[in-house]
PDB file of C-alpha atoms in Angstrom:
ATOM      1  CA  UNK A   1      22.124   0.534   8.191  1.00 48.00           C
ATOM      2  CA  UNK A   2      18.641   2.160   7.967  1.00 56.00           C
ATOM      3  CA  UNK A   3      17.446  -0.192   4.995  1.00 55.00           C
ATOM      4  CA  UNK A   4      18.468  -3.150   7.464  1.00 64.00           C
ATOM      5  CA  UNK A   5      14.924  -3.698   8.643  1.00 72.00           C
ATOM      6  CA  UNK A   6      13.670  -3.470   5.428  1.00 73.00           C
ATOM      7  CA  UNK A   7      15.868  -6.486   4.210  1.00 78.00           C
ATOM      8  CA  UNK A   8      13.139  -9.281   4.897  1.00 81.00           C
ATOM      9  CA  UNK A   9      10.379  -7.577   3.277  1.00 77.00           C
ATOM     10  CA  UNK A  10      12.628  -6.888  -0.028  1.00 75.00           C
ATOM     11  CA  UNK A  11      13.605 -11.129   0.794  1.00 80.00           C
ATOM     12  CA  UNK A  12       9.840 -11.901   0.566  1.00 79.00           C
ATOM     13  CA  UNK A  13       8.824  -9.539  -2.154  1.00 75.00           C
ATOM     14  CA  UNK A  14      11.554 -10.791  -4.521  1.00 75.00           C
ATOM     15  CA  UNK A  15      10.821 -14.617  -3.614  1.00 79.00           C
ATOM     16  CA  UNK A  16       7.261 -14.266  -4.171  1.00 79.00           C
ATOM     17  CA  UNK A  17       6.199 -11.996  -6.918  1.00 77.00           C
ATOM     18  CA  UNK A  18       9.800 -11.614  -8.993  1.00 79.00           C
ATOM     19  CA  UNK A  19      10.389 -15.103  -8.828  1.00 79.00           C
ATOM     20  CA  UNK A  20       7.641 -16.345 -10.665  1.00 81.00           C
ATOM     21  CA  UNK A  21       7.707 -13.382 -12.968  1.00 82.00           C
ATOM     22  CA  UNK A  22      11.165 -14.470 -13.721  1.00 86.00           C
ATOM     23  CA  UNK A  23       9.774 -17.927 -14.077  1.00 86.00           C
ATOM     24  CA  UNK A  24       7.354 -17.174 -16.509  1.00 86.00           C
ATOM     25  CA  UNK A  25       9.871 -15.538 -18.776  1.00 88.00           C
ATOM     26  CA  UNK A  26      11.978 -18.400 -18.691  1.00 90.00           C
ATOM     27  CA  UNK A  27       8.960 -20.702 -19.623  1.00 90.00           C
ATOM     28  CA  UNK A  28       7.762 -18.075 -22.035  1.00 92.00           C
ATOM     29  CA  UNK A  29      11.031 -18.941 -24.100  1.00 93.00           C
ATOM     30  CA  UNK A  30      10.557 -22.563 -24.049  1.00 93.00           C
ATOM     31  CA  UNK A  31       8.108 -25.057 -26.415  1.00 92.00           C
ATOM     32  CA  UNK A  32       6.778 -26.278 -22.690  1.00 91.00           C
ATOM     33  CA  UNK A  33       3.747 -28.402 -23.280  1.00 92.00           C
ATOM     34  CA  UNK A  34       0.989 -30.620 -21.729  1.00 88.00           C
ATOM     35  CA  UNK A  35       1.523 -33.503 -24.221  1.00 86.00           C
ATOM     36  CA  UNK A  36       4.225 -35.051 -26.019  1.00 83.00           C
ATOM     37  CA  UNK A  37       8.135 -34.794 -25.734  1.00 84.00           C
ATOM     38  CA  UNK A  38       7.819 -31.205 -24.857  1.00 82.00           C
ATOM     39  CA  UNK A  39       6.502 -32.062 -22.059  1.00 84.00           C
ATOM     40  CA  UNK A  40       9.257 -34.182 -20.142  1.00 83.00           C
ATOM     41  CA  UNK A  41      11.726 -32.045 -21.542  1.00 86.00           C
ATOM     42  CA  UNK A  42      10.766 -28.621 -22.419  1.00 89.00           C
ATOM     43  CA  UNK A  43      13.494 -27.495 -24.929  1.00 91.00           C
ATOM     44  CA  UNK A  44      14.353 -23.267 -25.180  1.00 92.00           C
ATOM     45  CA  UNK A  45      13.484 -22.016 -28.073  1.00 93.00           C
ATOM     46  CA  UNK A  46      14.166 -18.241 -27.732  1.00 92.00           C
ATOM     47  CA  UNK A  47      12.129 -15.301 -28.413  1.00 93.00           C
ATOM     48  CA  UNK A  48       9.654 -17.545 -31.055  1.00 93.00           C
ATOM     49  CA  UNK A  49       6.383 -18.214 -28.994  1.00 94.00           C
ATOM     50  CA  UNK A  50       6.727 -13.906 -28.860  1.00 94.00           C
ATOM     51  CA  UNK A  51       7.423 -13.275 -32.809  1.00 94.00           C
ATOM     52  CA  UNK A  52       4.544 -16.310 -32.826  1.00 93.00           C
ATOM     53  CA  UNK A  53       2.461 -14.080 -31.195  1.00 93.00           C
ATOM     54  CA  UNK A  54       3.068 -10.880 -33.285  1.00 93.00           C
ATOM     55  CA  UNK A  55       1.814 -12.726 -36.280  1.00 94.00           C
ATOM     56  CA  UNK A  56      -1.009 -13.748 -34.781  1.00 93.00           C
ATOM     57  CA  UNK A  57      -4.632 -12.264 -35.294  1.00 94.00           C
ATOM     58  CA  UNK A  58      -6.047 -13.801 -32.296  1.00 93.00           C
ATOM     59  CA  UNK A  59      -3.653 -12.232 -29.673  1.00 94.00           C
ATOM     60  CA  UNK A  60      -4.281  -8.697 -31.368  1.00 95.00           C
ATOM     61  CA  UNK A  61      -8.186  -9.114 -31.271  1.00 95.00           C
ATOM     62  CA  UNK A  62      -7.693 -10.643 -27.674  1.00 95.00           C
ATOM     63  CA  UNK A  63      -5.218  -7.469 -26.854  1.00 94.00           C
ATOM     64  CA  UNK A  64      -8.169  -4.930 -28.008  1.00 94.00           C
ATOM     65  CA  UNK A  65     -10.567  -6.772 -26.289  1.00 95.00           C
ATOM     66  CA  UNK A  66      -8.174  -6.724 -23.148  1.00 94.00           C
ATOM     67  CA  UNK A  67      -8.121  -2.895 -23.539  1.00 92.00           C
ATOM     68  CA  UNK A  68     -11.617  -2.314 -24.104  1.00 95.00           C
ATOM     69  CA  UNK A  69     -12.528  -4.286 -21.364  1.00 96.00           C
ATOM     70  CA  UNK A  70     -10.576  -2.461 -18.695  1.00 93.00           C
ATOM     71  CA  UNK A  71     -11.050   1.237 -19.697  1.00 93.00           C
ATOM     72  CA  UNK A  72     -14.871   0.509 -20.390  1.00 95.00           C
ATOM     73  CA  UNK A  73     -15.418  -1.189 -16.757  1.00 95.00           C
ATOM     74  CA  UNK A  74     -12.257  -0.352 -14.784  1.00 93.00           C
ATOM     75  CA  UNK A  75     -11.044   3.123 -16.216  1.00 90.00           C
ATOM     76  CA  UNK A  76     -14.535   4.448 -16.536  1.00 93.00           C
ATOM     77  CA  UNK A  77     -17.532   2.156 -15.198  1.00 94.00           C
ATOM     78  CA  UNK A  78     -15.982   1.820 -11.670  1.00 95.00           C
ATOM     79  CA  UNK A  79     -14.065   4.740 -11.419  1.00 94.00           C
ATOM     80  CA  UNK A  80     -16.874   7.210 -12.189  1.00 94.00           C
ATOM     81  CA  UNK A  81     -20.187   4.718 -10.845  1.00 93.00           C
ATOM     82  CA  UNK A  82     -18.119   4.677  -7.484  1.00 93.00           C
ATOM     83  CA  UNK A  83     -17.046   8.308  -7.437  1.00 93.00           C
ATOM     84  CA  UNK A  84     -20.967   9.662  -8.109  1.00 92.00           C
ATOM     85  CA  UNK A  85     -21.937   6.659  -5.331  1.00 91.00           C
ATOM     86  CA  UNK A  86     -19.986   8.110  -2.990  1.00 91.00           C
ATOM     87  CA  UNK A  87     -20.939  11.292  -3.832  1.00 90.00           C
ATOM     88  CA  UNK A  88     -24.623  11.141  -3.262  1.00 88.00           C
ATOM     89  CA  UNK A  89     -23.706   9.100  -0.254  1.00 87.00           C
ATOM     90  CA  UNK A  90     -21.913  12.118   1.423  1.00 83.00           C
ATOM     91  CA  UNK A  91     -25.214  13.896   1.364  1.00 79.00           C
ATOM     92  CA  UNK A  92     -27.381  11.154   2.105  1.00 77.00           C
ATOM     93  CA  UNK A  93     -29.485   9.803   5.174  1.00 76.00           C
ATOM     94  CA  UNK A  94     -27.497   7.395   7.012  1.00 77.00           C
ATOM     95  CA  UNK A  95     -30.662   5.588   6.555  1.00 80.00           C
ATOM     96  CA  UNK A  96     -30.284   5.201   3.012  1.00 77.00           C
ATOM     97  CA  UNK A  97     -25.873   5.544   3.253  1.00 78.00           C
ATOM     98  CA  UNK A  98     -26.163   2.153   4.961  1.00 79.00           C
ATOM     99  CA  UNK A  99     -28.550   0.636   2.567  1.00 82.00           C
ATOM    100  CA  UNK A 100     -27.057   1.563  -0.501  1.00 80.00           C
ATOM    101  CA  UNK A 101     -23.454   0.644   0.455  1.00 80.00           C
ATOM    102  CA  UNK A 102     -24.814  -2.881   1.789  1.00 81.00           C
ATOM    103  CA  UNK A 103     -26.396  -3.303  -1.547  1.00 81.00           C
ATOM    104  CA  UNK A 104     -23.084  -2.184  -3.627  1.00 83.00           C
ATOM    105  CA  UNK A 105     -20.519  -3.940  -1.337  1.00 84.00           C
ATOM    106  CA  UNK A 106     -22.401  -7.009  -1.441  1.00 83.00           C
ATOM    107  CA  UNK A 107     -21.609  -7.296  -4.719  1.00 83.00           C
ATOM    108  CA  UNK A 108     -18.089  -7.277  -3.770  1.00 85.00           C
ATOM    109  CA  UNK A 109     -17.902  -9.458  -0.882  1.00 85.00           C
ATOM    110  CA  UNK A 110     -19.621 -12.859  -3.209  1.00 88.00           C
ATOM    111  CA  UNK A 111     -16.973 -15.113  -3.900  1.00 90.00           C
ATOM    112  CA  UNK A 112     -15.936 -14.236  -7.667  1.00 89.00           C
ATOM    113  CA  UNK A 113     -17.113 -17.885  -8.993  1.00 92.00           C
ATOM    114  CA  UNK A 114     -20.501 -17.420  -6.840  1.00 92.00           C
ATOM    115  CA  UNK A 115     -20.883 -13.636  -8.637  1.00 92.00           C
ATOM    116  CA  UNK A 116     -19.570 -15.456 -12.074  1.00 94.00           C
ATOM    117  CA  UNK A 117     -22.452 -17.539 -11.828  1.00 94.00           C
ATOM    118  CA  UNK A 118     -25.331 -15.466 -10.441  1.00 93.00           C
ATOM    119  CA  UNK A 119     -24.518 -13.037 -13.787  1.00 94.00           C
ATOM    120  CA  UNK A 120     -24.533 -15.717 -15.784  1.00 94.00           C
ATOM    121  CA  UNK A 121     -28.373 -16.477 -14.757  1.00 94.00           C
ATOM    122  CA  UNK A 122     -28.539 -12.175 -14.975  1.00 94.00           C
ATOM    123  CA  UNK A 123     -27.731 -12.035 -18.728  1.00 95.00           C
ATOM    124  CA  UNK A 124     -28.919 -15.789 -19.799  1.00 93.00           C
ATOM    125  CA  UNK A 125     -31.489 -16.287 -22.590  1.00 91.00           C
ATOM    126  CA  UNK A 126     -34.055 -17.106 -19.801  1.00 91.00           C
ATOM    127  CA  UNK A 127     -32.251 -15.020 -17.201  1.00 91.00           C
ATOM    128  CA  UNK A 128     -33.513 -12.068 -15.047  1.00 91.00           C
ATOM    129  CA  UNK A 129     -32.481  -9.478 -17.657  1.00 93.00           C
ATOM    130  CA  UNK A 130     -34.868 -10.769 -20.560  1.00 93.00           C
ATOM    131  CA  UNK A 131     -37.486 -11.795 -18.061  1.00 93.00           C
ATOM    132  CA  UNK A 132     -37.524  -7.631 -16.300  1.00 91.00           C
ATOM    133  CA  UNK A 133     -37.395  -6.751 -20.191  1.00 91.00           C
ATOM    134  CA  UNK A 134     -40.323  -9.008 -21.014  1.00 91.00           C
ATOM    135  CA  UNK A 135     -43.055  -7.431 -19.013  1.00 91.00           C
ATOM    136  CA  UNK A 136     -42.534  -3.973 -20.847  1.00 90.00           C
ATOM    137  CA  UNK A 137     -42.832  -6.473 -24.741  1.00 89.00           C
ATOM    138  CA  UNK A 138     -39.431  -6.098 -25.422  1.00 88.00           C
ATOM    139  CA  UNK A 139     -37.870  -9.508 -27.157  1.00 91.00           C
ATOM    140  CA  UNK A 140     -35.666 -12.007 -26.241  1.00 90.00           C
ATOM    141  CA  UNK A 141     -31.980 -10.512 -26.560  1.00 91.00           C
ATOM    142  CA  UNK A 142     -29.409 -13.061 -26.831  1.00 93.00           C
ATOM    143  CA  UNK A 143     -26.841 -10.988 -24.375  1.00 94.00           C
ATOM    144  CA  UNK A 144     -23.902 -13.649 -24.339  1.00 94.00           C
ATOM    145  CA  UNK A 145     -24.006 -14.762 -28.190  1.00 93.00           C
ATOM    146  CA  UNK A 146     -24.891 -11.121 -29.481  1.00 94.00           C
ATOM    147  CA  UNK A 147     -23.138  -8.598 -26.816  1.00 94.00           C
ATOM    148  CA  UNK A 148     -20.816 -10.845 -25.008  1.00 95.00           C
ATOM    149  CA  UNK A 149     -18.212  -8.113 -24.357  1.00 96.00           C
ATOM    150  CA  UNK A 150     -21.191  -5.529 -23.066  1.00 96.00           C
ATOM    151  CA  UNK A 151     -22.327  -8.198 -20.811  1.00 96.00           C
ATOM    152  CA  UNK A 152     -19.215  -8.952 -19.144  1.00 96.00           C
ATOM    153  CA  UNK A 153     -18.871  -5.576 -18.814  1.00 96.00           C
ATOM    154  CA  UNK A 154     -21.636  -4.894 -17.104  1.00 95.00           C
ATOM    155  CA  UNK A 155     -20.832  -7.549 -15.159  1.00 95.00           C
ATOM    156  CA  UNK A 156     -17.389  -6.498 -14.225  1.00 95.00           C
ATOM    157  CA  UNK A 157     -18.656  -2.968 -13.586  1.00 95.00           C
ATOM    158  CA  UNK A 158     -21.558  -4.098 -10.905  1.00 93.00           C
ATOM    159  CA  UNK A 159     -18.872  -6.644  -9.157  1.00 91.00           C
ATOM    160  CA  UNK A 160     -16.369  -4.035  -8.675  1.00 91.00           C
ATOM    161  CA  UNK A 161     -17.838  -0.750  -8.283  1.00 93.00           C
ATOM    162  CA  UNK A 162     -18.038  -0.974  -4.378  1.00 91.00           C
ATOM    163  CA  UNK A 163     -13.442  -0.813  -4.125  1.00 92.00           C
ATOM    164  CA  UNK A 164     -13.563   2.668  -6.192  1.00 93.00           C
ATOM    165  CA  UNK A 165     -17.009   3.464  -3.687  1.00 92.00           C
ATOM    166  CA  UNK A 166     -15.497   3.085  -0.473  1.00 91.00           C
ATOM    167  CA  UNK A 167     -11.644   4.888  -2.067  1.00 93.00           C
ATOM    168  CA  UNK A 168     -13.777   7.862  -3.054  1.00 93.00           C
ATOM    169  CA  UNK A 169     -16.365   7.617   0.030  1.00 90.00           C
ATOM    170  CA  UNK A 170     -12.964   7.780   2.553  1.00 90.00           C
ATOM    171  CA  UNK A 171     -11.046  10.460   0.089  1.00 92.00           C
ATOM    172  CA  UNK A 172     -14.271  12.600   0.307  1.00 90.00           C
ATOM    173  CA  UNK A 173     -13.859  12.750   3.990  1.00 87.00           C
ATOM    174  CA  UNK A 174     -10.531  14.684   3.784  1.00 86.00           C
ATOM    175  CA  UNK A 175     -11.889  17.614   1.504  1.00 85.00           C
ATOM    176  CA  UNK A 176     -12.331  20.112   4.365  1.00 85.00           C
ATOM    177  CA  UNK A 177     -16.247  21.385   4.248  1.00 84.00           C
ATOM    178  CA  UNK A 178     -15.620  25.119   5.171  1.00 86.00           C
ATOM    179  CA  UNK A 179     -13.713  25.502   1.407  1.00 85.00           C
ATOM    180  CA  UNK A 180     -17.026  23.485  -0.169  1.00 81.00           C
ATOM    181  CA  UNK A 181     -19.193  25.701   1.747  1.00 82.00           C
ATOM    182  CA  UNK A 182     -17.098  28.891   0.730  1.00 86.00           C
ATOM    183  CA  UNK A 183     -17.596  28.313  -2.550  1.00 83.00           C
ATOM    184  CA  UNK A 184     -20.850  27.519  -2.959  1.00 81.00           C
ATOM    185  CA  UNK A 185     -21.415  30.995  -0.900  1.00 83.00           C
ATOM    186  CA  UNK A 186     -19.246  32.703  -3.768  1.00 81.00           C
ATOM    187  CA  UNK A 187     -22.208  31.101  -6.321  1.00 81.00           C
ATOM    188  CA  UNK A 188     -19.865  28.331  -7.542  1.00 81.00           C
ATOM    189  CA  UNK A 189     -22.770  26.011  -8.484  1.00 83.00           C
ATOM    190  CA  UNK A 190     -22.140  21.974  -7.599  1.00 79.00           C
ATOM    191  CA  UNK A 191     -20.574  20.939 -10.920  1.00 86.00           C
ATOM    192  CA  UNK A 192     -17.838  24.085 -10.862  1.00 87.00           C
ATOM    193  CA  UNK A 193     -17.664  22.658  -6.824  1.00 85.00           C
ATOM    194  CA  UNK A 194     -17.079  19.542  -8.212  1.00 86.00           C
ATOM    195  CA  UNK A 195     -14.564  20.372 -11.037  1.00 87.00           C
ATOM    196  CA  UNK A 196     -12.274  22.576  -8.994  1.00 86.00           C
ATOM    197  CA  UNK A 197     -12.153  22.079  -5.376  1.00 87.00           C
ATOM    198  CA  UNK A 198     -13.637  18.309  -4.930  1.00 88.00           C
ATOM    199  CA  UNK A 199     -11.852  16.696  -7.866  1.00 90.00           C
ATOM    200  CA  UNK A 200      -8.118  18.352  -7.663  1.00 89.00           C
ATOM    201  CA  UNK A 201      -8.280  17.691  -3.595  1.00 90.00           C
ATOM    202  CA  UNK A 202      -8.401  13.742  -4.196  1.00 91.00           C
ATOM    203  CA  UNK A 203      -6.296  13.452  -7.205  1.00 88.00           C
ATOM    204  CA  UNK A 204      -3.882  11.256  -5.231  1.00 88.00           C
ATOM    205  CA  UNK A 205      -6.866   8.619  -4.242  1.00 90.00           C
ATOM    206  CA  UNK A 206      -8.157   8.879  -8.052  1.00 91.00           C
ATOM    207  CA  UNK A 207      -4.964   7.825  -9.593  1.00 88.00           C
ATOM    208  CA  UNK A 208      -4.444   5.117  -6.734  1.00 89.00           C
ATOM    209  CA  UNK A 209      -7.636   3.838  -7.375  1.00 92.00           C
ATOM    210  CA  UNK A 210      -7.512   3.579 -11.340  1.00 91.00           C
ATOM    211  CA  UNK A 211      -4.172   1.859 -11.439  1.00 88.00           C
ATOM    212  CA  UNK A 212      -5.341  -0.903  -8.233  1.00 91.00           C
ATOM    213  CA  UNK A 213      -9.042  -1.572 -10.437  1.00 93.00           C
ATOM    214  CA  UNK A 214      -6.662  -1.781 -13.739  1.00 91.00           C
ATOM    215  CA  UNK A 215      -4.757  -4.196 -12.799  1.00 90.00           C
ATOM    216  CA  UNK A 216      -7.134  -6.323 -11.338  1.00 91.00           C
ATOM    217  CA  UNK A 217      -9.269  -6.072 -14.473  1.00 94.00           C
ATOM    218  CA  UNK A 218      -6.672  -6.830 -16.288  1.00 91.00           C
ATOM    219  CA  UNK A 219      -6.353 -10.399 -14.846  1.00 90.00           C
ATOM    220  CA  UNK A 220     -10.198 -10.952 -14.907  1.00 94.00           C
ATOM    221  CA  UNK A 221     -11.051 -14.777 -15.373  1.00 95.00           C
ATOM    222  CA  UNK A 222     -13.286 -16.252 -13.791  1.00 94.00           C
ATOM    223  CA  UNK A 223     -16.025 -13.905 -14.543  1.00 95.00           C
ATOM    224  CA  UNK A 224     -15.530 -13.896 -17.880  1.00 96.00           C
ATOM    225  CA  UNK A 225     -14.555 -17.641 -18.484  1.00 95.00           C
ATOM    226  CA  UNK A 226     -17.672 -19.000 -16.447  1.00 95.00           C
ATOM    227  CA  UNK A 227     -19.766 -16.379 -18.547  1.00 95.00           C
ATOM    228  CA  UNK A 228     -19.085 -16.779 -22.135  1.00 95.00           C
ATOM    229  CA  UNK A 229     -15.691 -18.811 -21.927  1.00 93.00           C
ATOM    230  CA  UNK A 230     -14.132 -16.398 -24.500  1.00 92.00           C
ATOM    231  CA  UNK A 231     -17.250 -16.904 -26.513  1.00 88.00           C
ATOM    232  CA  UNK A 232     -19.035 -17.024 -29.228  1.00 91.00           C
ATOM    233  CA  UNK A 233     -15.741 -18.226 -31.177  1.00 89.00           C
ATOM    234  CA  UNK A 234     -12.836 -15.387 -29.321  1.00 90.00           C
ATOM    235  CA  UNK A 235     -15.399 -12.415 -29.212  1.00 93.00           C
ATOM    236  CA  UNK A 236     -14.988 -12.380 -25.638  1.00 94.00           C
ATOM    237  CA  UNK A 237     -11.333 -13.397 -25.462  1.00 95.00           C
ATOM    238  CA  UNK A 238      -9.268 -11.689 -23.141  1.00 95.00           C
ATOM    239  CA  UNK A 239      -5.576 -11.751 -22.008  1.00 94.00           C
ATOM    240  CA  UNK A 240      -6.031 -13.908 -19.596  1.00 94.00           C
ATOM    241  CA  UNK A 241      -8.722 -16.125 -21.133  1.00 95.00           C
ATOM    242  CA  UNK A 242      -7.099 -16.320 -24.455  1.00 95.00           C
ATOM    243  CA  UNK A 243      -3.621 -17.631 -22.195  1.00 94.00           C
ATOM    244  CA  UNK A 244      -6.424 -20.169 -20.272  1.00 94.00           C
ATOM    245  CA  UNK A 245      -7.231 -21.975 -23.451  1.00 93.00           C
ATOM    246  CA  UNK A 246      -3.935 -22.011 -25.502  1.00 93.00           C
ATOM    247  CA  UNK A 247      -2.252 -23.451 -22.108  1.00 92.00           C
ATOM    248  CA  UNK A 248      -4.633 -26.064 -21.331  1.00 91.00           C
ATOM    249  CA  UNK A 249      -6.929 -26.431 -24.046  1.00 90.00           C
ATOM    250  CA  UNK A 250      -4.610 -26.637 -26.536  1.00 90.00           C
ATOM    251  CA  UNK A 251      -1.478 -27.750 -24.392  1.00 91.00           C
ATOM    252  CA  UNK A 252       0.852 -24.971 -25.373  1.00 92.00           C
ATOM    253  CA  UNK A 253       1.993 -24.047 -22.064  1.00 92.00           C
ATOM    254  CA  UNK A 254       4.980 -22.190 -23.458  1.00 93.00           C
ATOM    255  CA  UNK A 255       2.747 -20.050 -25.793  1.00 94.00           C
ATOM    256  CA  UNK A 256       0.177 -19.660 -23.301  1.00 93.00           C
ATOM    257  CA  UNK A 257       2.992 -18.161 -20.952  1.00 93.00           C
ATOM    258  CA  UNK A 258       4.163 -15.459 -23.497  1.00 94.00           C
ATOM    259  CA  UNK A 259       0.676 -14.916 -23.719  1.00 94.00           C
ATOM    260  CA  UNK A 260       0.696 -14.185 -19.882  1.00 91.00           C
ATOM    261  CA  UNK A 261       4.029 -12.537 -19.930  1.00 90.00           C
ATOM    262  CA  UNK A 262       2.763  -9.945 -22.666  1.00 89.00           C
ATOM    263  CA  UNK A 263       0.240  -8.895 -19.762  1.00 89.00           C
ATOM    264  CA  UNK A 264       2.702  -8.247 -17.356  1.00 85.00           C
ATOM    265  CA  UNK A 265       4.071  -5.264 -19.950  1.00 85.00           C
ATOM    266  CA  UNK A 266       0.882  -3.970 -20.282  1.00 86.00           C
ATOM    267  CA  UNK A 267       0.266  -3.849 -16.641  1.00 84.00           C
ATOM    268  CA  UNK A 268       3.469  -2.031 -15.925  1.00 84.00           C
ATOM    269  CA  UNK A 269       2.382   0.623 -18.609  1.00 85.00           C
ATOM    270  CA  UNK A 270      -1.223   1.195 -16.975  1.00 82.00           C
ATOM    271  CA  UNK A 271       1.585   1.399 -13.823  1.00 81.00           C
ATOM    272  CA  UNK A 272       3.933   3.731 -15.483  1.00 85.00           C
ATOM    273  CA  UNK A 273       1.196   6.012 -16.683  1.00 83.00           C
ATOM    274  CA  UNK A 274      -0.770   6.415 -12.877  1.00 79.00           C
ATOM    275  CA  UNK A 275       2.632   6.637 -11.076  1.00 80.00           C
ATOM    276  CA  UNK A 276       3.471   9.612 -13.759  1.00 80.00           C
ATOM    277  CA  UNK A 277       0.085  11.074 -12.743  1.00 74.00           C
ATOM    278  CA  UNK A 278       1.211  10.731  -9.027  1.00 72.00           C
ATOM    279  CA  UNK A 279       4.129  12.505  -9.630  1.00 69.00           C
ATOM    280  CA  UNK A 280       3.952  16.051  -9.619  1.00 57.00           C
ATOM    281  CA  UNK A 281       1.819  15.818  -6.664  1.00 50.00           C
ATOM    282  CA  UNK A 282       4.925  13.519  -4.477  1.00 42.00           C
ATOM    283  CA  UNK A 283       7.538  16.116  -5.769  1.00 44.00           C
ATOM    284  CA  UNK A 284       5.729  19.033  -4.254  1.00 41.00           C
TER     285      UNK A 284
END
């Protein structure tokens, strides 16, 4: 009788997100396309768009691009730019607190096409970056055709970074001071302060944090697609990019779907792998 309440909820959940997950696993197993017969009547085909895709060099270049991607500006840009933000924050004026989080969370708050965009100009051949670079003589650098994946990188790592600032900035505020100030009157210098009191105490909010900025970097798009568009050739093709053009570009919806369904799995492994890290901590 207790879970009664809690029927609704479970309704809504299961209508909205595991309905169209089931969806897109049915699709995945069809030839569903944008042109031709296939796309009246899509016929099944079975598991062949996904043994399609395991003999396909694209998908594996676009699933270690998908990897790189998230640990470079998810697992480790974010997660450790927004821990030391919040970190120097703590101890800052609330002069310069309230400047430097308007400055980071403004980044956050652009619309993602508007941010898409404004990097873009960042990182262009004629762009801020190579202008900044140009008054200390250093040439031209081609940072979309020659470093596409660095750039949207960067990118990713400047438009998220204020989420993981304000997780750590509220976490921080539950480490109790007197322990802190214990320590540091023991001669535990900041980094051994750091390393075992500050870091074990908000394990919980650094686990939460990496798996909520995985998966959203894992479904990155717009960014990336308005910056290089997968570009030059697939250097820049992610997951979700590489699904984008095999869809609609090339009218392979049911291919494009597998494609899409493939990033479901690895999203519940990022999910299996924080929850595990959770763990220990629920059980005590």
């Amino acid at each position: 009788m207790r879970s009664v309440p809690l029927l609704p909820a479970v309704v809504l959940l299961a209508l909205f997100m595991l309905g169209p997950a089931i969806w897109s696993l049915y699709g995945s197993l069809t030839n569903a396309s944008l042109t031709g017969k296939a796309a009246l009547n899509p016929r099944f085909i079975g598991v062949k768009n996904y043994t399609d895709l395991m003999a396909d060099p694209e998908f594996w270049k676009s699933i270690g691009l998908t990897v790189l991607f998230t640990l470079a500006s998810a697992v480790v840009g974010q997660n450790v730019l927004g821990l030391a933000i919040a970190l120097l924050q703590k101890s800052a004026h609330s002069v310069v607190r309230a400047l430097v989080g308007t400055i980071v969370v403004g980044a956050w708050v652009l619309p993602e096409i508007v941010a898409a965009f404004a990097l873009y100009a960042f990182f262009a051949d004629d762009g801020t970056l190579n202008s900044v670079l140009g008054m200390i003589n250093i040439p031209v650098v081609h940072w979309l055709y020659e470093h596409p994946m660095l750039s949207v990188i960067l990118a990713n790592v400047w438009r998220g970074t204020a989420f993981s600032m304000m997780v750590y900035g509220a976490a921080l505020t539950e480490v109790p001071p007197e322990i802190e100030e214990a320590a540091e009157v023991d001669g535990a210098s900041g980094w051994q302060r750091l390393a075992h009191i500050t870091l074990p105490m908000i394990t919980r909010s650094i686990a939460t944090n990496l798996m909520l900025t995985t998966l959203q970097t894992l479904s990155v798009f717009t960014l990336i697609y308005v910056m290089t568009a997968g570009g030059p050739g697939t250097d820049s093709s992610t997951l979700p990019v590489l699904a984008y053009q095999v869809a609609f570009q090339f009218a392979k919806v049911g291919y494009g779907t597998a494609i899409a369904t493939f990033m479901l799995l690895i999203g519940a492994v990022f999910s299996i792998i924080y929850i595990r890290m959770l763990k220990p901590e629920v059980d005590a």
